[in-house]
mmCIF file of N, CA, C and O in Angstrom:
data_model
loop_
_atom_site.group_PDB
_atom_site.id
_atom_site.type_symbol
_atom_site.label_atom_id
_atom_site.label_comp_id
_atom_site.label_asym_id
_atom_site.label_seq_id
_atom_site.Cartn_x
_atom_site.Cartn_y
_atom_site.Cartn_z
ATOM 1 N N UNK A 26 29.325 35.293 -43.101
ATOM 2 C CA UNK A 26 28.135 34.738 -41.597
ATOM 3 C C UNK A 26 27.115 35.608 -42.140
ATOM 4 O O UNK A 26 27.642 36.923 -42.186
ATOM 5 N N UNK A 27 26.432 34.994 -42.612
ATOM 6 C CA UNK A 27 24.679 35.802 -42.681
ATOM 7 C C UNK A 27 24.439 36.621 -41.077
ATOM 8 O O UNK A 27 23.898 35.598 -40.287
ATOM 9 N N UNK A 28 23.757 37.392 -41.226
ATOM 10 C CA UNK A 28 23.128 38.145 -40.197
ATOM 11 C C UNK A 28 21.569 37.997 -40.483
ATOM 12 O O UNK A 28 21.328 38.549 -41.077
ATOM 13 N N UNK A 29 20.892 38.072 -39.094
ATOM 14 C CA UNK A 29 19.906 37.741 -39.246
ATOM 15 C C UNK A 29 19.071 39.690 -39.372
ATOM 16 O O UNK A 29 19.744 40.329 -39.453
ATOM 17 N N UNK A 30 18.064 39.799 -40.334
ATOM 18 C CA UNK A 30 17.470 40.745 -40.624
ATOM 19 C C UNK A 30 17.282 41.809 -39.493
ATOM 20 O O UNK A 30 17.069 40.892 -38.721
ATOM 21 N N UNK A 31 17.512 43.310 -39.451
ATOM 22 C CA UNK A 31 16.888 43.651 -38.015
ATOM 23 C C UNK A 31 15.873 43.434 -37.839
ATOM 24 O O UNK A 31 14.663 43.647 -38.335
ATOM 25 N N UNK A 32 15.375 43.712 -36.547
ATOM 26 C CA UNK A 32 13.897 43.714 -35.934
ATOM 27 C C UNK A 32 13.306 45.053 -36.436
ATOM 28 O O UNK A 32 13.599 46.158 -36.400
ATOM 29 N N UNK A 33 11.880 44.503 -36.584
ATOM 30 C CA UNK A 33 11.062 45.969 -37.014
ATOM 31 C C UNK A 33 9.783 45.175 -36.368
ATOM 32 O O UNK A 33 9.371 44.349 -36.844
ATOM 33 N N UNK A 34 8.879 46.158 -35.996
ATOM 34 C CA UNK A 34 8.218 46.143 -35.777
ATOM 35 C C UNK A 34 7.035 45.416 -36.661
ATOM 36 O O UNK A 34 5.762 44.976 -36.048
ATOM 37 N N UNK A 35 6.831 45.758 -37.882
ATOM 38 C CA UNK A 35 5.804 45.486 -39.267
ATOM 39 C C UNK A 35 5.817 44.043 -39.305
ATOM 40 O O UNK A 35 4.745 43.330 -40.013
ATOM 41 N N UNK A 36 7.251 43.364 -39.308
ATOM 42 C CA UNK A 36 7.041 41.982 -39.302
ATOM 43 C C UNK A 36 6.597 41.149 -37.939
ATOM 44 O O UNK A 36 6.659 40.065 -38.097
ATOM 45 N N UNK A 37 6.734 41.742 -36.910
ATOM 46 C CA UNK A 37 6.023 40.734 -35.766
ATOM 47 C C UNK A 37 4.743 40.143 -36.236
ATOM 48 O O UNK A 37 3.321 41.359 -36.401
ATOM 49 N N UNK A 38 4.037 39.284 -35.960
ATOM 50 C CA UNK A 38 2.397 39.173 -36.248
ATOM 51 C C UNK A 38 1.762 39.940 -35.285
ATOM 52 O O UNK A 38 2.541 39.594 -33.776
ATOM 53 N N UNK A 39 0.332 40.307 -35.574
ATOM 54 C CA UNK A 39 -0.103 40.735 -33.858
ATOM 55 C C UNK A 39 -1.534 40.056 -34.361
ATOM 56 O O UNK A 39 -2.210 39.132 -34.591
ATOM 57 N N UNK A 40 -1.656 40.043 -32.925
ATOM 58 C CA UNK A 40 -2.738 39.300 -31.910
ATOM 59 C C UNK A 40 -4.607 40.198 -32.385
ATOM 60 O O UNK A 40 -3.700 40.870 -31.741
ATOM 61 N N UNK A 41 -4.892 39.103 -32.620
ATOM 62 C CA UNK A 41 -6.309 39.923 -32.432
ATOM 63 C C UNK A 41 -7.154 39.513 -31.532
ATOM 64 O O UNK A 41 -7.174 37.933 -30.828
ATOM 65 N N UNK A 42 -8.117 40.281 -31.603
ATOM 66 C CA UNK A 42 -9.105 40.275 -30.538
ATOM 67 C C UNK A 42 -10.224 39.506 -30.765
ATOM 68 O O UNK A 42 -10.613 39.531 -32.211
ATOM 69 N N UNK A 43 -10.462 38.900 -30.408
ATOM 70 C CA UNK A 43 -11.830 37.449 -31.097
ATOM 71 C C UNK A 43 -12.463 38.090 -31.495
ATOM 72 O O UNK A 43 -13.099 39.070 -30.796
ATOM 73 N N UNK A 44 -13.925 37.825 -32.625
ATOM 74 C CA UNK A 44 -14.895 38.927 -32.444
ATOM 75 C C UNK A 44 -16.393 38.490 -31.512
ATOM 76 O O UNK A 44 -15.990 37.798 -30.808
ATOM 77 N N UNK A 45 -16.970 39.024 -31.313
ATOM 78 C CA UNK A 45 -18.092 39.404 -30.540
ATOM 79 C C UNK A 45 -18.744 38.069 -30.383
ATOM 80 O O UNK A 45 -19.514 37.973 -29.595
ATOM 81 N N UNK A 46 -18.990 37.844 -31.425
ATOM 82 C CA UNK A 46 -20.285 36.646 -31.751
ATOM 83 C C UNK A 46 -19.364 35.591 -31.154
ATOM 84 O O UNK A 46 -20.014 34.840 -30.398
ATOM 85 N N UNK A 47 -17.753 35.521 -31.182
ATOM 86 C CA UNK A 47 -16.971 34.087 -30.635
ATOM 87 C C UNK A 47 -17.368 34.375 -29.750
ATOM 88 O O UNK A 47 -17.659 33.145 -28.218
ATOM 89 N N UNK A 48 -16.758 35.740 -28.909
ATOM 90 C CA UNK A 48 -17.161 35.982 -27.153
ATOM 91 C C UNK A 48 -18.750 35.463 -26.916
ATOM 92 O O UNK A 48 -18.926 34.683 -25.341
ATOM 93 N N UNK A 49 -19.325 36.123 -27.292
ATOM 94 C CA UNK A 49 -20.670 35.230 -27.261
ATOM 95 C C UNK A 49 -20.937 34.160 -27.405
ATOM 96 O O UNK A 49 -22.324 33.335 -26.326
ATOM 97 N N UNK A 50 -20.098 33.670 -27.734
ATOM 98 C CA UNK A 50 -20.792 31.757 -28.096
ATOM 99 C C UNK A 50 -20.480 31.270 -27.007
ATOM 100 O O UNK A 50 -21.015 30.078 -26.278
ATOM 101 N N UNK A 51 -19.065 31.608 -26.684
ATOM 102 C CA UNK A 51 -18.004 31.380 -25.833
ATOM 103 C C UNK A 51 -19.504 31.158 -24.522
ATOM 104 O O UNK A 51 -18.655 30.629 -23.363
ATOM 105 N N UNK A 52 -19.825 32.261 -23.993
ATOM 106 C CA UNK A 52 -20.262 32.822 -22.790
ATOM 107 C C UNK A 52 -21.617 31.486 -22.841
ATOM 108 O O UNK A 52 -21.948 31.984 -21.514
ATOM 109 N N UNK A 53 -22.214 31.618 -23.688
ATOM 110 C CA UNK A 53 -22.981 31.239 -24.037
ATOM 111 C C UNK A 53 -23.219 29.818 -23.144
ATOM 112 O O UNK A 53 -23.931 28.677 -22.282
ATOM 113 N N UNK A 54 -22.301 29.062 -24.045
ATOM 114 C CA UNK A 54 -21.310 27.966 -24.019
ATOM 115 C C UNK A 54 -21.355 27.279 -22.095
ATOM 116 O O UNK A 54 -21.499 26.277 -21.699
ATOM 117 N N UNK A 55 -20.445 28.507 -22.029
ATOM 118 C CA UNK A 55 -20.255 28.109 -20.329
ATOM 119 C C UNK A 55 -21.691 28.348 -19.561
ATOM 120 O O UNK A 55 -21.142 27.507 -18.452
ATOM 121 N N UNK A 56 -22.241 28.991 -19.828
ATOM 122 C CA UNK A 56 -23.600 28.939 -18.761
ATOM 123 C C UNK A 56 -24.286 28.108 -19.170
ATOM 124 O O UNK A 56 -24.831 27.259 -17.913
ATOM 125 N N UNK A 57 -24.147 27.324 -20.151
ATOM 126 C CA UNK A 57 -24.921 26.250 -20.973
ATOM 127 C C UNK A 57 -24.727 25.257 -19.613
ATOM 128 O O UNK A 57 -25.302 24.176 -19.133
ATOM 129 N N UNK A 58 -22.752 24.822 -19.629
ATOM 130 C CA UNK A 58 -22.276 24.103 -18.606
ATOM 131 C C UNK A 58 -22.776 24.220 -17.176
ATOM 132 O O UNK A 58 -23.122 23.357 -16.328
ATOM 133 N N UNK A 59 -22.713 25.060 -16.606
ATOM 134 C CA UNK A 59 -22.420 25.408 -15.235
ATOM 135 C C UNK A 59 -24.125 25.325 -15.147
ATOM 136 O O UNK A 59 -25.103 25.200 -14.480
ATOM 137 N N UNK A 60 -25.692 25.490 -16.515
ATOM 138 C CA UNK A 60 -26.932 25.340 -15.734
ATOM 139 C C UNK A 60 -26.771 23.834 -15.625
ATOM 140 O O UNK A 60 -27.856 23.613 -14.446
ATOM 141 N N UNK A 61 -26.125 22.821 -16.323
ATOM 142 C CA UNK A 61 -26.670 21.633 -16.079
ATOM 143 C C UNK A 61 -25.546 20.823 -15.270
ATOM 144 O O UNK A 61 -26.197 20.084 -14.396
ATOM 145 N N UNK A 62 -25.323 21.893 -13.995
ATOM 146 C CA UNK A 62 -24.854 21.850 -12.970
ATOM 147 C C UNK A 62 -26.387 21.766 -11.931
ATOM 148 O O UNK A 62 -25.787 21.287 -10.109
ATOM 149 N N UNK A 63 -27.542 22.404 -12.125
ATOM 150 C CA UNK A 63 -27.891 22.361 -11.069
ATOM 151 C C UNK A 63 -29.018 21.512 -11.709
ATOM 152 O O UNK A 63 -30.271 22.011 -10.563
ATOM 153 N N UNK A 64 -28.617 20.540 -11.757
ATOM 154 C CA UNK A 64 -30.219 19.242 -11.409
ATOM 155 C C UNK A 64 -30.129 19.322 -10.310
ATOM 156 O O UNK A 64 -29.268 18.715 -9.582
ATOM 157 N N UNK A 65 -31.508 18.875 -9.895
ATOM 158 C CA UNK A 65 -31.950 18.228 -8.566
ATOM 159 C C UNK A 65 -31.802 17.185 -8.741
ATOM 160 O O UNK A 65 -31.842 16.643 -9.719
ATOM 161 N N UNK A 66 -31.449 16.477 -7.441
ATOM 162 C CA UNK A 66 -31.463 14.911 -7.317
ATOM 163 C C UNK A 66 -32.758 14.517 -7.651
ATOM 164 O O UNK A 66 -33.516 15.108 -7.470
ATOM 165 N N UNK A 67 -33.075 12.722 -7.617
ATOM 166 C CA UNK A 67 -33.921 12.607 -7.990
ATOM 167 C C UNK A 67 -34.726 12.486 -6.765
ATOM 168 O O UNK A 67 -34.534 11.785 -5.779
ATOM 169 N N UNK A 68 -36.252 12.346 -6.859
ATOM 170 C CA UNK A 68 -36.551 11.645 -5.716
ATOM 171 C C UNK A 68 -37.482 10.840 -5.546
ATOM 172 O O UNK A 68 -36.831 10.000 -6.265
ATOM 173 N N UNK A 69 -37.573 10.413 -4.190
ATOM 174 C CA UNK A 69 -37.595 9.365 -3.746
ATOM 175 C C UNK A 69 -38.788 8.590 -4.327
ATOM 176 O O UNK A 69 -38.413 7.228 -5.144
ATOM 177 N N UNK A 70 -40.059 8.793 -5.352
ATOM 178 C CA UNK A 70 -40.755 8.354 -6.196
ATOM 179 C C UNK A 70 -39.931 7.770 -7.991
ATOM 180 O O UNK A 70 -40.523 6.966 -8.472
ATOM 181 N N UNK A 71 -38.741 8.198 -8.066
ATOM 182 C CA UNK A 71 -37.839 8.350 -9.098
ATOM 183 C C UNK A 71 -36.811 7.526 -8.837
ATOM 184 O O UNK A 71 -36.135 6.503 -9.910
ATOM 185 N N UNK A 72 -36.891 6.840 -7.697
ATOM 186 C CA UNK A 72 -35.892 6.693 -6.857
ATOM 187 C C UNK A 72 -35.909 4.957 -7.296
ATOM 188 O O UNK A 72 -35.059 4.121 -7.533
ATOM 189 N N UNK A 73 -36.949 4.489 -7.719
ATOM 190 C CA UNK A 73 -37.005 3.040 -7.804
ATOM 191 C C UNK A 73 -36.991 2.870 -9.655
ATOM 192 O O UNK A 73 -36.335 1.659 -9.751
ATOM 193 N N UNK A 74 -37.434 3.527 -10.407
ATOM 194 C CA UNK A 74 -36.639 3.517 -12.091
ATOM 195 C C UNK A 74 -35.002 3.010 -11.731
ATOM 196 O O UNK A 74 -34.759 2.300 -12.350
ATOM 197 N N UNK A 75 -34.616 3.792 -10.898
ATOM 198 C CA UNK A 75 -33.080 4.101 -11.402
ATOM 199 C C UNK A 75 -32.443 2.551 -10.528
ATOM 200 O O UNK A 75 -31.366 2.685 -10.842
ATOM 201 N N UNK A 76 -33.064 2.024 -9.827
ATOM 202 C CA UNK A 76 -32.707 1.095 -9.476
ATOM 203 C C UNK A 76 -33.110 -0.674 -9.847
ATOM 204 O O UNK A 76 -32.459 -1.212 -9.871
ATOM 205 N N UNK A 77 -33.490 -0.369 -11.064
ATOM 206 C CA UNK A 77 -33.574 -1.714 -11.518
ATOM 207 C C UNK A 77 -32.723 -1.711 -12.145
ATOM 208 O O UNK A 77 -31.571 -0.688 -12.216
ATOM 209 N N UNK A 78 -32.478 -3.383 -12.673
ATOM 210 C CA UNK A 78 -31.567 -4.215 -12.995
ATOM 211 C C UNK A 78 -30.940 -3.716 -14.657
ATOM 212 O O UNK A 78 -29.231 -3.192 -14.560
ATOM 213 N N UNK A 79 -31.603 -2.909 -15.139
ATOM 214 C CA UNK A 79 -31.180 -2.310 -16.535
ATOM 215 C C UNK A 79 -30.462 -1.093 -16.635
ATOM 216 O O UNK A 79 -30.105 -0.521 -17.879
ATOM 217 N N UNK A 80 -30.573 0.303 -15.522
ATOM 218 C CA UNK A 80 -29.713 0.919 -15.607
ATOM 219 C C UNK A 80 -28.446 0.975 -14.666
ATOM 220 O O UNK A 80 -27.959 2.160 -14.636
ATOM 221 N N UNK A 81 -28.041 -0.355 -14.313
ATOM 222 C CA UNK A 81 -26.216 -0.308 -13.403
ATOM 223 C C UNK A 81 -25.974 -0.236 -14.442
ATOM 224 O O UNK A 81 -26.140 -0.174 -16.099
ATOM 225 N N UNK A 82 -24.400 0.142 -14.704
ATOM 226 C CA UNK A 82 -23.606 0.414 -15.745
ATOM 227 C C UNK A 82 -23.740 -1.474 -16.378
ATOM 228 O O UNK A 82 -22.912 -1.132 -18.434
ATOM 229 N N UNK A 83 -22.956 -2.072 -15.710
ATOM 230 C CA UNK A 83 -22.875 -3.548 -16.677
ATOM 231 C C UNK A 83 -24.251 -4.345 -16.550
ATOM 232 O O UNK A 83 -24.527 -4.697 -15.282
ATOM 233 N N UNK A 84 -24.076 -4.110 -17.094
ATOM 234 C CA UNK A 84 -26.708 -4.492 -16.898
ATOM 235 C C UNK A 84 -26.071 -6.525 -16.641
ATOM 236 O O UNK A 84 -26.940 -6.478 -16.149
ATOM 237 N N UNK A 85 -25.642 -6.980 -17.333
ATOM 238 C CA UNK A 85 -24.816 -8.671 -17.406
ATOM 239 C C UNK A 85 -24.657 -9.238 -15.874
ATOM 240 O O UNK A 85 -22.803 -9.175 -15.638
ATOM 241 N N UNK A 86 -24.538 -9.747 -14.744
ATOM 242 C CA UNK A 86 -23.913 -10.092 -13.726
ATOM 243 C C UNK A 86 -23.220 -10.950 -14.141
ATOM 244 O O UNK A 86 -22.106 -11.259 -13.542
ATOM 245 N N UNK A 87 -22.975 -11.938 -15.121
ATOM 246 C CA UNK A 87 -22.149 -12.814 -15.622
ATOM 247 C C UNK A 87 -21.245 -12.918 -15.944
ATOM 248 O O UNK A 87 -19.703 -13.115 -15.692
ATOM 249 N N UNK A 88 -21.433 -11.690 -16.873
ATOM 250 C CA UNK A 88 -20.181 -10.603 -17.334
ATOM 251 C C UNK A 88 -19.408 -10.019 -16.651
ATOM 252 O O UNK A 88 -18.167 -10.368 -16.740
ATOM 253 N N UNK A 89 -20.066 -9.217 -15.725
ATOM 254 C CA UNK A 89 -19.057 -8.543 -14.619
ATOM 255 C C UNK A 89 -18.473 -9.827 -13.913
ATOM 256 O O UNK A 89 -17.163 -9.473 -13.697
ATOM 257 N N UNK A 90 -18.639 -10.610 -13.373
ATOM 258 C CA UNK A 90 -17.977 -11.567 -12.832
ATOM 259 C C UNK A 90 -16.964 -12.036 -13.569
ATOM 260 O O UNK A 90 -15.762 -12.297 -13.030
ATOM 261 N N UNK A 91 -16.982 -12.346 -14.666
ATOM 262 C CA UNK A 91 -15.855 -12.783 -15.458
ATOM 263 C C UNK A 91 -15.117 -11.703 -15.916
ATOM 264 O O UNK A 91 -13.998 -12.060 -15.519
ATOM 265 N N UNK A 92 -15.327 -10.810 -15.657
ATOM 266 C CA UNK A 92 -14.320 -9.442 -15.824
ATOM 267 C C UNK A 92 -13.798 -9.423 -14.633
ATOM 268 O O UNK A 92 -12.935 -9.504 -14.538
ATOM 269 N N UNK A 93 -14.446 -9.710 -13.706
ATOM 270 C CA UNK A 93 -13.604 -9.553 -12.325
ATOM 271 C C UNK A 93 -12.478 -10.370 -12.424
ATOM 272 O O UNK A 93 -11.592 -10.558 -11.497
ATOM 273 N N UNK A 94 -13.062 -11.733 -12.563
ATOM 274 C CA UNK A 94 -12.023 -12.947 -12.408
ATOM 275 C C UNK A 94 -10.907 -12.454 -12.941
ATOM 276 O O UNK A 94 -9.633 -12.788 -12.567
ATOM 277 N N UNK A 95 -11.286 -11.916 -14.610
ATOM 278 C CA UNK A 95 -9.559 -11.809 -15.079
ATOM 279 C C UNK A 95 -8.491 -10.865 -14.456
ATOM 280 O O UNK A 95 -7.493 -11.254 -14.498
ATOM 281 N N UNK A 96 -9.493 -9.742 -14.258
ATOM 282 C CA UNK A 96 -8.844 -8.413 -13.205
ATOM 283 C C UNK A 96 -8.555 -9.285 -12.201
ATOM 284 O O UNK A 96 -7.063 -8.866 -12.120
ATOM 285 N N UNK A 97 -8.493 -10.101 -11.173
ATOM 286 C CA UNK A 97 -8.539 -10.499 -10.105
ATOM 287 C C UNK A 97 -6.838 -10.948 -10.832
ATOM 288 O O UNK A 97 -5.692 -11.111 -9.815
ATOM 289 N N UNK A 98 -7.339 -12.952 -11.424
ATOM 290 C CA UNK A 98 -6.078 -13.106 -11.614
ATOM 291 C C UNK A 98 -4.728 -12.355 -12.655
ATOM 292 O O UNK A 98 -3.250 -12.632 -12.434
ATOM 293 N N UNK A 99 -4.985 -10.790 -13.213
ATOM 294 C CA UNK A 99 -4.274 -10.553 -13.961
ATOM 295 C C UNK A 99 -3.500 -9.578 -12.474
ATOM 296 O O UNK A 99 -1.810 -9.486 -12.831
ATOM 297 N N UNK A 100 -3.929 -8.953 -12.028
ATOM 298 C CA UNK A 100 -3.608 -8.305 -10.524
ATOM 299 C C UNK A 100 -2.682 -8.990 -10.056
ATOM 300 O O UNK A 100 -1.755 -8.653 -8.168
ATOM 301 N N UNK A 101 -3.090 -10.502 -9.160
ATOM 302 C CA UNK A 101 -2.631 -10.785 -8.267
ATOM 303 C C UNK A 101 -2.830 -10.772 -7.128
ATOM 304 O O UNK A 101 -2.630 -10.821 -6.173
ATOM 305 N N UNK A 102 -4.487 -10.980 -7.294
ATOM 306 C CA UNK A 102 -4.919 -9.738 -6.358
ATOM 307 C C UNK A 102 -6.639 -10.313 -5.508
ATOM 308 O O UNK A 102 -7.382 -10.863 -6.887
ATOM 309 N N UNK A 103 -7.089 -9.870 -4.942
ATOM 310 C CA UNK A 103 -8.270 -10.897 -4.182
ATOM 311 C C UNK A 103 -8.764 -9.614 -3.364
ATOM 312 O O UNK A 103 -8.595 -8.902 -2.419
ATOM 313 N N UNK A 104 -10.010 -10.187 -3.284
ATOM 314 C CA UNK A 104 -11.242 -8.975 -2.679
ATOM 315 C C UNK A 104 -11.592 -7.841 -2.664
ATOM 316 O O UNK A 104 -10.901 -7.399 -4.125
ATOM 317 N N UNK A 105 -11.981 -6.892 -2.285
ATOM 318 C CA UNK A 105 -12.434 -5.910 -2.799
ATOM 319 C C UNK A 105 -14.137 -5.624 -3.618
ATOM 320 O O UNK A 105 -14.840 -4.958 -3.248
ATOM 321 N N UNK A 106 -14.283 -7.114 -3.971
ATOM 322 C CA UNK A 106 -15.406 -6.949 -4.971
ATOM 323 C C UNK A 106 -16.302 -8.452 -4.150
ATOM 324 O O UNK A 106 -17.740 -8.962 -4.538
ATOM 325 N N UNK A 107 -16.160 -8.688 -2.996
ATOM 326 C CA UNK A 107 -16.725 -9.721 -2.337
ATOM 327 C C UNK A 107 -16.523 -11.058 -2.960
ATOM 328 O O UNK A 107 -17.176 -12.416 -2.484
ATOM 329 N N UNK A 108 -15.546 -11.398 -3.585
ATOM 330 C CA UNK A 108 -14.677 -12.764 -4.351
ATOM 331 C C UNK A 108 -13.875 -12.933 -3.676
ATOM 332 O O UNK A 108 -12.437 -12.227 -4.392
ATOM 333 N N UNK A 109 -13.300 -14.348 -3.307
ATOM 334 C CA UNK A 109 -12.461 -15.133 -2.477
ATOM 335 C C UNK A 109 -11.370 -15.499 -3.458
ATOM 336 O O UNK A 109 -11.916 -15.886 -4.647
ATOM 337 N N UNK A 110 -9.958 -15.501 -3.198
ATOM 338 C CA UNK A 110 -9.145 -16.654 -3.922
ATOM 339 C C UNK A 110 -8.014 -15.845 -4.226
ATOM 340 O O UNK A 110 -7.782 -14.658 -4.245
ATOM 341 N N UNK A 111 -7.225 -16.469 -4.945
ATOM 342 C CA UNK A 111 -5.771 -16.112 -5.308
ATOM 343 C C UNK A 111 -5.412 -15.894 -6.817
ATOM 344 O O UNK A 111 -7.088 -16.077 -7.216
ATOM 345 N N UNK A 112 -4.692 -15.077 -6.666
ATOM 346 C CA UNK A 112 -4.388 -14.820 -8.493
ATOM 347 C C UNK A 112 -3.971 -15.912 -9.211
ATOM 348 O O UNK A 112 -3.949 -15.483 -10.336
ATOM 349 N N UNK A 113 -3.910 -16.707 -9.037
ATOM 350 C CA UNK A 113 -3.500 -18.127 -9.823
ATOM 351 C C UNK A 113 -4.392 -19.260 -10.219
ATOM 352 O O UNK A 113 -4.390 -19.307 -11.335
ATOM 353 N N UNK A 114 -6.059 -18.678 -10.053
ATOM 354 C CA UNK A 114 -6.829 -19.153 -11.257
ATOM 355 C C UNK A 114 -7.266 -20.426 -10.707
ATOM 356 O O UNK A 114 -8.233 -21.416 -10.737
ATOM 357 N N UNK A 115 -6.445 -21.120 -9.108
ATOM 358 C CA UNK A 115 -6.978 -22.396 -8.910
ATOM 359 C C UNK A 115 -7.754 -22.131 -7.764
ATOM 360 O O UNK A 115 -7.857 -23.079 -6.625
ATOM 361 N N UNK A 116 -8.230 -21.415 -7.028
ATOM 362 C CA UNK A 116 -10.054 -21.436 -5.971
ATOM 363 C C UNK A 116 -10.594 -22.406 -6.683
ATOM 364 O O UNK A 116 -11.327 -22.267 -6.332
#
């Protein structure tokens, strides 16, 4: 039966410390990420631009209604989106 070689500190890989430029780069990246959280909310005169239809996530209302209908049919549930009817598609 073979025995494993005896433990030797020279065979254990050593962990090296990250370089100074890597640490500085990570610190700069973290500062930039945290700096993005300090953006002020939109001013009253800017809210008109945000209320435009093209600024919504789903710009096509007909497509959104179709997607909600498919979702309601698959989940066999209704409500929550202001649409009545059952999940069978016979509304």
